[in-house]
XYZ file of C-alpha atoms in Angstrom:
464
model
C -11.551 164.617 151.823
C -14.380 162.563 150.731
C -16.494 163.054 147.522
C -19.567 164.617 149.202
C -17.215 167.227 150.645
C -15.590 168.001 147.342
C -18.853 168.064 145.628
C -20.295 170.676 148.100
C -16.991 172.873 147.889
C -16.933 172.805 143.971
C -20.866 173.714 144.068
C -20.111 176.690 146.555
C -17.457 177.864 144.262
C -19.813 178.028 141.231
C -22.674 179.638 143.208
C -21.162 182.049 145.554
C -19.942 185.600 144.952
C -17.017 185.257 147.672
C -14.077 182.808 147.198
C -14.091 179.401 148.511
C -10.637 178.773 150.003
C -9.283 175.242 150.478
C -6.250 173.488 151.463
C -4.708 173.579 147.997
C -5.075 177.470 147.624
C -2.024 179.757 148.419
C -4.353 181.675 150.660
C -5.238 178.836 152.811
C -2.723 179.296 155.624
C -3.715 182.984 155.944
C -7.399 182.046 155.749
C -7.365 179.603 158.604
C -5.211 181.994 160.964
C -7.003 183.524 163.749
C -5.900 185.951 166.438
C -4.915 183.302 168.940
C -1.961 181.438 167.493
C -2.439 178.555 170.044
C -5.053 177.387 167.619
C -4.010 175.282 164.905
C -6.954 173.789 163.063
C -7.547 172.737 159.290
C -10.955 173.228 158.076
C -11.871 171.616 154.789
C -12.527 175.166 153.359
C -13.143 178.749 154.447
C -15.866 180.529 152.741
C -15.356 184.153 152.587
C -19.030 185.277 152.149
C -19.350 188.644 150.385
C -23.165 189.231 151.609
C -26.053 187.805 153.487
C -26.962 185.659 150.140
C -23.429 184.008 150.300
C -24.135 183.064 153.766
C -27.621 181.625 152.968
C -26.050 179.595 150.096
C -23.168 178.365 152.015
C -25.237 177.068 154.998
C -27.490 175.225 152.562
C -24.335 173.264 150.986
C -22.845 172.593 154.169
C -25.891 171.284 155.933
C -26.682 169.283 152.826
C -23.238 167.713 152.694
C -23.393 166.768 156.619
C -20.498 168.851 157.382
C -19.666 171.042 160.560
C -19.977 174.933 160.174
C -17.990 177.311 162.315
C -18.728 181.260 161.926
C -15.795 183.637 162.005
C -16.404 187.420 162.496
C -13.121 189.138 163.887
C -11.284 185.898 164.390
C -10.692 186.781 168.122
C -12.259 183.728 169.725
C -9.926 182.579 172.518
C -11.071 179.196 172.232
C -10.712 179.058 168.429
C -14.397 178.277 167.852
C -14.411 179.983 164.467
C -12.154 176.906 162.943
C -13.109 173.353 163.012
C -11.153 170.499 161.570
C -12.492 169.169 158.410
C -15.403 171.412 158.463
C -16.314 174.747 156.863
C -15.657 178.140 158.275
C -18.176 180.902 157.061
C -15.899 183.804 157.160
C -17.899 187.170 157.533
C -14.803 189.522 157.171
C -15.734 190.594 153.773
C -18.863 192.236 155.296
C -17.049 194.956 157.060
C -19.179 198.006 156.406
C -20.997 200.550 158.564
C -23.962 202.960 157.987
C -24.556 205.789 160.549
C -27.952 207.555 160.993
C -26.599 210.297 163.174
C -30.069 211.904 163.591
C -31.491 208.587 164.869
C -28.437 207.915 166.805
C -28.324 204.505 165.063
C -25.691 202.539 163.311
C -26.022 199.324 161.175
C -23.031 197.187 160.618
C -22.138 193.925 158.677
C -21.357 190.818 160.353
C -17.704 191.115 159.824
C -17.261 194.557 161.192
C -14.463 195.270 163.844
C -14.920 197.568 166.778
C -12.421 199.858 165.081
C -14.667 199.808 161.988
C -17.586 200.828 163.919
C -15.803 203.353 166.096
C -14.244 205.078 163.148
C -17.392 205.773 161.555
C -19.473 206.724 164.475
C -16.775 208.927 165.866
C -17.126 211.270 162.770
C -20.508 212.158 164.346
C -19.269 212.315 168.022
C -21.224 209.052 168.751
C -20.408 205.496 170.059
C -21.857 202.373 171.401
C -20.435 200.383 174.210
C -18.044 197.508 173.126
C -14.619 196.247 174.062
C -11.229 197.473 174.686
C -9.179 196.152 171.456
C -10.352 197.733 167.914
C -9.456 194.467 166.106
C -12.170 192.274 167.834
C -15.036 191.463 165.852
C -18.386 193.271 166.719
C -20.182 189.954 166.085
C -18.789 187.579 168.612
C -18.554 190.263 171.148
C -21.979 191.335 170.920
C -23.649 187.871 171.049
C -21.741 187.033 174.057
C -22.824 190.403 175.778
C -20.136 192.998 175.244
C -18.498 195.026 178.000
C -15.865 197.659 177.837
C -15.060 201.273 178.619
C -18.694 202.661 178.222
C -20.362 199.832 180.352
C -20.955 201.897 183.518
C -22.403 204.762 181.555
C -24.269 203.142 178.781
C -24.541 199.477 179.599
C -23.580 196.185 177.884
C -23.387 195.887 173.963
C -26.557 193.859 173.754
C -28.213 196.627 175.992
C -27.776 198.820 172.893
C -28.711 196.299 170.148
C -31.982 197.324 168.415
C -32.227 194.621 165.627
C -30.116 191.723 163.847
C -30.525 190.136 160.432
C -30.099 186.358 161.212
C -29.572 183.443 158.519
C -30.975 180.423 160.356
C -29.957 176.699 160.196
C -32.430 176.012 157.273
C -31.022 178.858 155.049
C -33.595 181.403 155.591
C -32.963 185.125 156.797
C -35.008 186.577 159.368
C -34.602 189.989 160.908
C -35.141 189.728 164.779
C -36.047 192.872 166.971
C -38.346 193.484 170.011
C -41.414 192.981 168.076
C -40.384 190.519 165.247
C -39.110 187.148 166.462
C -38.733 188.574 169.968
C -37.886 185.250 171.470
C -34.745 185.088 169.062
C -34.004 188.691 169.798
C -33.829 187.721 173.349
C -31.531 184.714 172.824
C -29.119 186.702 170.569
C -28.392 189.280 173.445
C -25.971 187.071 175.244
C -26.710 183.527 173.966
C -23.610 183.330 171.685
C -23.440 181.785 168.330
C -26.160 179.208 168.867
C -28.989 180.458 166.741
C -27.802 181.411 163.362
C -25.351 183.489 161.542
C -25.846 187.359 162.245
C -25.246 189.297 159.047
C -25.871 192.593 160.262
C -26.508 194.393 163.627
C -28.222 197.634 164.423
C -26.924 199.700 167.576
C -28.121 202.607 169.745
C -25.663 205.316 169.855
C -24.699 207.908 172.387
C -22.942 211.082 172.412
C -19.139 210.014 173.032
C -16.176 212.178 171.472
C -13.121 213.029 173.459
C -12.932 211.078 176.823
C -10.658 211.527 179.781
C -8.226 208.752 180.072
C -6.007 207.858 183.001
C -3.538 204.949 184.012
C -2.723 204.210 187.558
C 0.088 201.800 188.586
C 1.368 200.622 191.737
C 4.006 198.093 192.626
C 2.324 194.553 192.658
C 3.478 194.177 196.532
C 0.487 196.652 197.112
C -2.158 194.763 195.533
C -3.954 193.806 198.832
C -4.439 197.608 199.349
C -5.165 198.468 196.072
C -7.956 196.043 195.489
C -9.382 196.728 198.926
C -9.544 200.402 197.887
C -10.812 199.585 194.195
C -13.769 197.398 195.307
C -15.062 199.951 197.649
C -14.247 203.100 195.378
C -15.613 202.245 191.888
C -18.915 201.042 192.624
C -19.904 204.211 194.307
C -18.102 206.282 191.768
C -20.085 208.398 189.301
C -21.356 206.292 186.194
C -19.165 208.573 183.888
C -16.025 206.878 185.467
C -15.143 203.368 184.202
C -11.888 201.603 185.419
C -10.776 197.938 184.828
C -8.310 196.642 187.236
C -5.312 194.664 185.859
C -2.088 192.906 187.110
C 0.630 193.489 184.524
C 4.240 193.575 183.622
C 4.764 197.296 182.576
C 5.370 197.348 178.813
C 8.522 199.228 177.400
C 7.093 202.105 175.818
C 4.816 205.306 176.194
C 3.059 206.525 178.333
C 5.172 204.614 180.943
C 8.657 206.034 182.116
C 11.631 203.843 181.667
C 12.219 203.526 185.124
C 9.371 201.240 185.689
C 9.528 199.040 182.233
C 9.427 195.449 182.883
C 8.259 195.796 186.549
C 5.406 193.815 187.790
C 2.643 196.224 188.688
C -1.130 196.431 189.527
C -3.081 199.167 188.405
C -6.360 200.454 186.761
C -7.013 201.920 183.306
C -9.578 204.571 183.662
C -12.098 206.276 181.063
C -14.224 209.316 182.057
C -17.038 210.508 179.879
C -17.974 213.371 182.111
C -16.935 217.104 182.433
C -13.420 217.131 181.513
C -12.574 219.568 184.256
C -13.911 216.966 186.968
C -11.572 214.104 185.946
C -8.686 215.253 188.209
C -11.059 215.808 191.323
C -12.773 212.464 190.769
C -9.464 210.549 190.842
C -7.911 212.133 193.705
C -8.778 209.196 195.818
C -5.967 207.305 193.740
C -3.560 208.204 196.549
C -5.699 206.482 199.196
C -4.271 202.785 198.784
C -0.662 204.367 198.685
C 1.390 206.700 196.154
C 1.085 205.374 192.740
C 4.313 204.349 190.970
C 3.114 206.218 188.097
C -0.401 208.211 187.306
C -1.073 209.485 183.816
C -4.143 211.659 182.651
C -5.101 213.228 179.368
C -7.894 213.769 177.051
C -8.194 211.548 174.117
C -10.368 210.549 171.308
C -12.496 207.683 172.172
C -11.160 205.925 169.059
C -7.447 206.205 170.433
C -8.374 204.742 173.810
C -10.064 201.686 172.097
C -6.986 201.161 170.048
C -4.685 201.842 172.870
C -3.605 198.207 173.459
C -3.597 197.025 169.954
C -0.053 197.038 169.145
C 0.794 195.555 172.494
C -1.710 192.403 171.728
C -1.509 191.839 167.889
C -2.721 188.868 166.126
C -0.319 185.908 166.380
C 0.299 185.320 170.172
C -0.334 182.414 172.283
C -3.392 182.955 174.348
C -5.121 180.958 176.992
C -8.013 182.481 179.230
C -10.584 181.595 181.634
C -13.229 183.972 183.399
C -15.369 184.347 186.309
C -18.176 186.786 187.563
C -17.882 188.503 190.824
C -20.333 190.390 193.082
C -17.837 191.284 195.568
C -13.884 191.050 195.667
C -13.374 189.117 199.031
C -10.318 189.316 201.049
C -9.607 185.661 200.351
C -9.918 186.300 196.492
C -7.339 189.311 196.963
C -5.057 186.735 198.366
C -5.388 184.331 195.375
C -4.962 187.624 192.918
C -1.679 188.512 195.004
C -0.438 185.149 194.771
C -0.598 184.846 190.811
C 0.006 188.379 190.025
C 3.463 188.086 191.743
C 4.100 185.222 189.525
C 3.159 186.390 186.061
C 4.387 183.531 183.915
C 5.089 185.970 181.046
C 5.425 189.740 180.140
C 2.025 189.895 178.571
C -0.038 187.660 180.850
C -2.428 189.410 182.761
C -5.835 189.295 184.885
C -8.364 192.020 184.460
C -11.711 192.762 186.269
C -14.172 194.573 184.115
C -16.863 196.521 185.867
C -20.508 195.462 184.824
C -22.402 197.598 187.250
C -24.279 200.842 187.097
C -26.022 201.073 183.669
C -25.683 197.541 183.074
C -27.607 196.885 186.230
C -30.766 198.907 185.057
C -32.123 195.837 182.786
C -33.979 193.414 184.724
C -32.349 189.695 185.244
C -34.757 188.215 182.656
C -34.608 190.889 180.072
C -31.921 189.376 178.034
C -29.982 186.053 177.922
C -27.209 187.729 180.117
C -27.952 186.058 183.305
C -25.722 188.021 185.698
C -27.217 191.368 186.250
C -26.226 191.316 189.782
C -22.589 190.798 188.795
C -20.463 193.855 189.756
C -17.116 192.507 187.739
C -16.434 190.234 185.023
C -12.896 188.817 185.361
C -10.648 187.226 182.986
C -7.255 185.364 183.504
C -5.119 185.387 180.442
C -1.745 183.774 179.709
C -0.232 185.440 176.659
C 3.114 185.053 175.018
C 4.708 184.972 171.461
C 6.542 181.770 172.070
C 4.807 178.451 171.153
C 6.965 176.764 173.692
C 5.401 178.584 176.589
C 1.962 177.459 175.591
C 1.945 174.642 178.358
C 3.150 177.087 181.073
C 0.556 179.802 180.184
C -2.166 177.176 180.433
C -1.018 175.750 183.618
C -0.699 179.205 185.299
C -4.341 180.004 184.178
C -5.857 176.892 185.285
C -4.164 176.799 188.542
C -5.147 180.483 189.178
C -8.618 179.926 188.191
C -9.361 176.980 190.105
C -8.111 178.756 193.231
C -10.233 181.768 192.455
C -13.283 180.107 191.268
C -14.689 179.464 194.703
C -14.811 183.088 195.422
C -16.810 183.720 192.314
C -20.559 183.717 191.588
C -20.213 180.449 189.602
C -20.526 181.482 186.121
C -18.589 183.561 183.516
C -18.946 185.907 180.438
C -19.421 183.419 177.684
C -16.851 185.001 175.507
C -14.341 183.958 178.325
C -14.963 180.311 178.208
C -11.798 178.733 177.337
C -10.899 175.601 175.265
C -11.529 172.250 176.878
C -14.108 173.659 179.738
C -16.990 171.466 180.485
C -20.847 172.010 179.380
C -21.418 172.453 183.090
C -19.683 175.846 182.602
C -22.120 176.771 180.019
C -25.068 176.038 182.018
C -23.733 177.772 185.016
C -23.071 180.927 182.812
C -26.864 180.889 181.904
C -28.170 179.780 185.251
C -31.806 179.699 185.075
C -31.895 181.185 181.588
C -30.407 177.904 180.170
C -33.719 176.040 179.745
C -35.310 179.017 178.006
C -32.439 179.151 175.691
C -32.648 175.390 174.956
C -36.315 175.858 174.072
C -35.648 178.558 171.788
C -32.593 176.659 170.117
C -34.937 173.836 169.541
C -37.570 176.278 167.678
C -34.592 177.835 165.513
C -31.933 175.109 165.294
C -33.537 171.733 166.201
C -30.717 169.701 164.921
C -27.793 171.749 166.385
C -26.505 172.648 163.267
C -24.697 175.448 164.896
C -22.860 173.690 167.539
C -19.299 174.819 167.018
C -19.749 177.455 169.918
C -20.221 177.611 173.525
C -23.023 175.072 172.772
C -26.488 175.049 174.071
C -28.131 171.794 173.240
C -31.784 172.139 171.787
C -34.501 170.900 174.336
C -36.064 167.705 173.694
C -39.396 167.875 171.687
C -42.367 168.114 173.808
């Protein structure tokens, strides 16, 4: 660590309210640990910012010292973009707060807030906003990438419900971005990732969501052809109150699954129903069409419980490698690829998911936000997961092979948060389609020197 770096870290320790954790500190190992244990990077420091003022000051010190900055919200980045060797991580995790205005159906949250924090606060008022499927996920990274989950077909993407954001820019100033103030920045934040600044707070629109109908349906994996052909036709024409993501999985050893199918490879759908509880059973009667399920579970459940359902199955500290694709259809040829790799899941936790991004998510126009795939019907992810570091190479190879065979049947781009480690800049450009040049121009306005580059990076457009 050179003298300039040491001076910058010492200056931050004196000026900031939050702690600056360096390699010599007992907390360092924990501070540099993220959800994905495959990531092992050693930043010069992790700055745990207490508030927006800390973020503003930290950016100034890091910029002036010529160091690389990364930003951590919930620490779920599969590619580990919240850490950079020898750089500085601005850690927003102390900024976990939520203020709910139930009358206005709005919630404002700090940049380090998790989905579980937000859900807990809004559920008390019978409200929610669309987000992801693990409560430990950070709301910041999820939102900036777009955000899809159980409520997407009913209420759209997370970014479709973003009303405003407070952003610290590369020059250390803070601005508020919404539809009337810095509207170009607000457009870019809705899907453009962490390229434009550090978001210290988000304000979301809320919707009436309380108890939801939850169902899990699984079939033996050798029925995957029939199941996917049925699913691709059934869900897009189903009521918007019904969401269901497809999964290939190894049945975990625990409830609600009966012991006789524990450890078996299956394919299935996890359903969420926001309509009249009395209509769920009738709505899901067609699950018998592709063949009798091995297991079909239905129950009313608080939305917060559904959001946390898979948290214990996928705790921090696992090895992860993932890649994604957008699909406007599920072709027979794609189903053949899914069948090949689903029957050969490399580990008990490895999986593939297809998340619906249609219905309400299609109501916004293709140019209304930076999300460039309003014509996509599914957002797919292939995830190799296991606790054993010795299996990391196997996970990666299975994921890459699967992705390379499936990609020709996709739309070409992917959900930005599913871009894996080591993927090329061409993948980022493909993800933004014709929006890339507009994003690059906005990047030039707000971050002309690409200070925020530890992300799925958009290069600033050359000066005119």
